[in-house]
Amino acid sequence: MPSAEELNENREQVRALIAGIDDATANRLLKGALDLHVHSGPSTMPRQLDHMEAAEEAAAAGMRGVLFKDHHYSVAPFIPMMDRLLGKPDFHMYSGLVLNNSTGGLNPFVVDAQLKMGAKLIWMPTAQAANHIRTAHGKVRLASNVKLRSSPGLSPLDGYGNVLDEVKQILDLIAEFDAILSSGHLHVWEICRLFDEARSRGVKRLLVNHPMYGLHFSYDDIRDLAQQGALIEQSAGLYIDSRFNYYSPQELKEHIEAAGVAHSSIGSDLGQVNSPTPVEGMRQAIKLCLALGFSEADVHTMVATNPARLVGLAD
């Protein structure tokens, strides 16, 4: 984790770079964008806005949709009610299930029920992944204001590196519903094994979230998985002027270029207190990408075209 001095330096670089990009350009590119990584509330962790507020802010900005993620429950069953309350049929809301112990773990029965209630995305374990627990040891990450019970670390693989039978059932369900499989917070080695099995079982929509943060990816790993059909999502909050900007602007450019624009997307990964809202995070990320030399067409591909294709809006 970067030092306080490095974090401040990253923030200063971001502020200087995005100052040269006007709001009108960023707002134009924000129209039609989808943010597939929104951490609104309620949650066990402090959130600065609830799901309806996040949706209202995104719709007001002209965005095309959002996907809500909570580490300990699925928002999917509530989407029909939220659609009715928001009253904007052209705005799309999605959610899914994170396979932590708090939601049933690697349990195909829970996955089956959630997919039948509209879940669009199934994440592998995050806060309770064995890799996350090892990586976060001694560090403050995913801090909760509600103390959850200690959890055994989860992995989709057995001790020999083979995909567990119950995970194979989950992959079959994801394929059946044409849902999205996310790597969650697994280790890159686990992800490669899992995605190989997923493709062999007919899963077509593969997503890697923040590959350089906690997942132990190298640039070659990013390149390989992108070429195999996975969409590589960079988290805006890790690069913009937020309390999570662990990486420099130059690293954002390198991380995107490793996958290639055609295989990249940007999600805010925001909603936490003391950081920009998800919409403001996306706006800053758009400005930062433009300042780093990506074209407007490149940015549109990453914030609109590729996320739309992943959720099936472009099909």
XYZ file of C-alpha atoms in Angstrom:
315
model
C 0.000 0.000 0.000
C 1.418 3.457 -0.882
C 2.655 5.812 1.813
C 0.742 8.959 2.715
C 3.283 10.975 0.738
C 2.765 8.814 -2.355
C -1.009 9.110 -2.055
C -0.759 12.902 -1.867
C 1.554 12.934 -4.882
C -0.912 10.822 -6.861
C -3.753 13.193 -5.958
C -1.743 16.256 -6.984
C -0.901 14.662 -10.344
C -4.551 13.835 -10.952
C -5.745 17.336 -10.064
C -3.200 18.920 -12.391
C -4.082 16.616 -15.282
C -7.876 16.813 -15.084
C -7.784 20.601 -14.663
C -6.972 20.805 -18.365
C -10.142 18.947 -19.426
C -13.376 20.939 -19.468
C -16.511 19.688 -17.768
C -18.575 19.895 -20.939
C -16.428 17.279 -22.678
C -16.520 14.932 -19.691
C -20.268 15.370 -19.248
C -20.870 14.611 -22.923
C -18.909 11.371 -22.647
C -20.706 10.523 -19.410
C -24.017 10.438 -21.279
C -24.736 6.852 -22.249
C -22.078 5.450 -19.901
C -22.658 2.485 -17.597
C -21.039 2.103 -14.192
C -20.939 -1.597 -13.363
C -19.287 -1.189 -9.943
C -21.387 0.945 -7.584
C -21.021 0.538 -3.800
C -24.097 2.336 -2.508
C -26.052 1.407 0.600
C -27.442 0.110 2.848
C -24.369 -1.935 3.685
C -22.360 -3.194 6.613
C -19.880 -0.473 5.624
C -20.483 3.295 5.693
C -21.911 4.568 2.399
C -22.442 8.158 1.327
C -25.597 7.440 -0.699
C -28.209 4.723 -0.968
C -29.102 2.724 -4.085
C -31.925 5.029 -5.134
C -29.763 8.116 -4.689
C -27.000 6.508 -6.761
C -29.479 5.660 -9.514
C -31.026 9.152 -9.471
C -27.606 10.811 -9.709
C -26.557 8.586 -12.611
C -29.842 9.068 -14.475
C -29.619 12.850 -14.011
C -26.153 12.769 -15.588
C -27.581 11.016 -18.637
C -25.915 7.701 -17.924
C -27.404 4.529 -19.367
C -27.245 2.389 -16.254
C -25.550 1.169 -13.093
C -24.828 -2.148 -11.429
C -24.952 -2.310 -7.628
C -22.461 -4.415 -5.702
C -22.499 -5.268 -2.026
C -20.127 -7.814 -0.523
C -22.788 -9.310 1.757
C -26.156 -9.295 -0.037
C -27.748 -9.027 -3.471
C -29.643 -5.941 -4.571
C -31.112 -7.866 -7.547
C -34.509 -8.709 -5.975
C -35.134 -5.022 -5.272
C -34.460 -3.778 -8.819
C -38.100 -4.098 -10.053
C -39.297 -1.892 -7.183
C -36.514 0.605 -7.811
C -37.371 0.686 -11.522
C -40.961 1.531 -10.650
C -39.948 4.255 -8.196
C -37.357 5.804 -10.516
C -39.747 5.770 -13.461
C -37.085 5.964 -16.182
C -37.528 2.995 -18.532
C -34.433 3.873 -20.576
C -32.218 3.713 -17.478
C -31.021 0.213 -16.596
C -30.261 -1.069 -13.092
C -28.574 -4.373 -12.345
C -27.115 -6.282 -9.442
C -25.864 -9.732 -8.588
C -24.463 -11.939 -5.881
C -21.011 -12.043 -4.277
C -20.205 -15.599 -3.188
C -18.910 -14.761 0.278
C -19.729 -16.909 3.310
C -22.170 -14.209 4.398
C -24.308 -14.909 1.300
C -24.011 -18.700 1.292
C -20.502 -19.128 -0.079
C -19.936 -21.365 -3.098
C -23.518 -22.566 -3.001
C -25.266 -23.404 -6.301
C -28.701 -23.390 -4.631
C -28.320 -19.727 -3.633
C -26.941 -18.845 -7.065
C -29.879 -20.587 -8.757
C -32.394 -18.624 -6.684
C -30.667 -15.276 -7.250
C -30.378 -15.780 -11.012
C -34.092 -16.542 -11.061
C -34.688 -13.258 -9.198
C -32.826 -11.295 -11.836
C -29.161 -11.347 -10.770
C -27.039 -10.269 -13.736
C -23.589 -10.926 -12.323
C -22.073 -13.538 -10.025
C -18.869 -12.500 -8.297
C -16.472 -15.037 -6.891
C -15.650 -14.402 -3.200
C -14.313 -10.965 -2.304
C -13.852 -10.051 1.375
C -13.942 -13.724 2.345
C -11.777 -15.081 -0.470
C -8.690 -16.878 0.823
C -6.551 -14.624 -1.378
C -8.180 -11.472 -0.001
C -7.692 -12.595 3.601
C -4.006 -13.328 2.972
C -3.453 -10.104 1.038
C -5.270 -7.921 3.581
C -3.489 -9.363 6.621
C -2.426 -6.490 8.850
C -4.029 -3.900 6.562
C -7.334 -2.055 6.762
C -9.382 -3.061 3.728
C -13.126 -3.486 3.357
C -13.449 -2.176 6.898
C -16.969 -2.607 8.251
C -18.791 -0.622 10.901
C -20.490 -3.905 11.836
C -18.102 -6.558 13.084
C -18.790 -9.709 11.093
C -17.860 -13.157 12.310
C -14.414 -14.397 11.344
C -14.701 -16.302 8.099
C -12.711 -19.181 6.614
C -11.064 -18.284 3.333
C -12.869 -19.410 0.205
C -11.367 -20.708 -3.032
C -13.060 -22.202 -6.105
C -10.221 -24.730 -6.347
C -9.250 -27.783 -4.338
C -5.737 -28.423 -3.039
C -4.694 -29.806 -6.419
C -5.857 -26.767 -8.364
C -9.007 -28.411 -9.714
C -12.303 -26.522 -9.857
C -14.654 -27.713 -7.114
C -17.754 -29.657 -8.151
C -20.095 -27.100 -6.568
C -18.346 -24.336 -8.501
C -18.831 -26.294 -11.730
C -22.562 -26.329 -10.937
C -22.438 -22.563 -10.412
C -20.686 -22.099 -13.750
C -23.356 -24.201 -15.465
C -26.040 -21.956 -13.955
C -24.229 -18.806 -15.079
C -24.004 -20.244 -18.595
C -27.675 -21.231 -18.572
C -28.791 -17.706 -17.660
C -26.114 -16.040 -19.817
C -25.060 -14.084 -16.750
C -21.672 -12.488 -16.063
C -18.931 -14.211 -14.073
C -16.576 -11.919 -12.160
C -13.260 -13.027 -10.723
C -14.012 -11.288 -7.401
C -10.907 -11.075 -5.227
C -9.356 -14.383 -6.196
C -5.653 -14.796 -6.948
C -4.728 -14.582 -10.634
C -3.748 -18.278 -10.600
C -7.217 -19.213 -9.343
C -8.832 -16.926 -11.908
C -7.016 -18.515 -14.832
C -8.114 -22.001 -13.758
C -11.660 -20.837 -13.099
C -12.059 -18.968 -16.401
C -10.735 -21.935 -18.383
C -13.401 -24.119 -16.780
C -16.059 -21.430 -17.253
C -15.399 -21.108 -20.975
C -15.475 -24.894 -21.381
C -18.949 -24.903 -19.772
C -20.374 -22.179 -21.988
C -19.914 -19.030 -19.892
C -19.530 -16.167 -22.363
C -19.381 -13.051 -20.176
C -16.183 -12.843 -18.109
C -15.120 -9.854 -16.001
C -11.943 -9.100 -14.070
C -12.233 -6.297 -11.501
C -9.190 -4.135 -10.565
C -6.580 -6.752 -11.628
C -3.609 -4.904 -10.124
C -5.276 -4.382 -6.745
C -5.071 -7.460 -4.544
C -5.319 -9.995 -7.380
C -1.553 -10.140 -8.072
C -1.783 -9.718 -11.842
C 1.210 -8.917 -14.023
C 0.823 -6.977 -17.281
C 1.239 -10.250 -19.162
C -1.606 -11.769 -17.127
C -3.877 -8.870 -18.055
C -2.946 -9.222 -21.701
C -3.519 -12.975 -21.737
C -6.957 -12.898 -20.099
C -8.073 -9.990 -22.283
C -7.072 -11.884 -25.405
C -9.048 -14.867 -24.121
C -12.206 -12.774 -24.022
C -12.396 -11.333 -20.506
C -13.324 -7.689 -20.013
C -10.751 -5.989 -17.783
C -12.347 -3.361 -15.545
C -10.230 -0.636 -13.958
C -11.641 0.946 -10.789
C -11.810 4.727 -11.074
C -11.424 5.118 -7.318
C -7.923 3.653 -7.441
C -6.636 6.399 -9.754
C -8.667 9.594 -9.306
C -8.702 12.114 -6.458
C -10.116 9.763 -3.814
C -8.913 8.168 -0.595
C -8.203 4.986 -2.565
C -5.928 6.399 -5.287
C -3.175 3.850 -4.768
C -1.887 4.168 -8.340
C -0.429 7.038 -10.335
C -2.017 8.367 -13.541
C 0.784 6.795 -15.580
C -0.050 3.412 -14.072
C -3.674 3.805 -15.166
C -2.468 4.296 -18.729
C -0.226 1.231 -18.481
C -2.985 -0.916 -16.960
C -5.418 -0.008 -19.738
C -2.833 -0.475 -22.469
C -1.937 -3.932 -21.142
C -5.466 -5.121 -21.937
C -6.108 -2.759 -24.823
C -9.008 -0.345 -25.070
C -11.096 -2.934 -26.936
C -10.975 -5.207 -23.854
C -11.147 -2.533 -21.123
C -13.860 -0.849 -19.094
C -14.007 1.615 -16.222
C -16.263 1.271 -13.184
C -16.284 3.742 -10.347
C -15.932 1.221 -7.457
C -17.219 4.131 -5.359
C -19.971 4.968 -2.908
C -17.821 4.933 0.217
C -17.734 7.949 2.511
C -14.996 10.560 2.101
C -14.592 9.938 -1.632
C -16.295 11.249 -4.769
C -19.723 9.870 -5.588
C -19.840 7.177 -8.290
C -20.916 9.689 -10.947
C -18.242 12.197 -9.975
C -15.701 9.366 -9.931
C -16.658 8.373 -13.468
C -16.452 12.019 -14.551
C -12.945 12.356 -13.116
C -11.871 9.070 -14.705
C -13.081 10.272 -18.103
C -11.097 13.483 -17.710
C -8.014 11.603 -16.566
C -8.126 9.206 -19.517
C -8.426 12.127 -21.945
C -5.523 13.900 -20.251
C -3.436 10.731 -20.572
C -3.874 10.736 -24.335
C -6.793 8.396 -24.871
C -9.164 9.659 -27.566
C -12.814 10.459 -27.001
C -13.638 7.326 -29.019
C -11.402 5.276 -26.707
C -13.125 6.652 -23.626
C -16.581 6.023 -25.078
C -15.560 2.425 -25.773
C -14.448 1.916 -22.162
C -17.310 3.625 -20.334
C -20.212 2.903 -22.694
C -19.675 0.373 -25.489
C -17.844 -2.367 -23.601
C -19.975 -2.277 -20.419
C -23.130 -2.292 -22.568
C -21.874 -5.336 -24.431
C -21.078 -7.129 -21.170
C -24.578 -6.705 -19.753
C -26.205 -7.546 -23.074
C -27.539 -4.109 -24.046
C -25.582 -4.242 -27.294
C -26.720 -7.747 -28.220
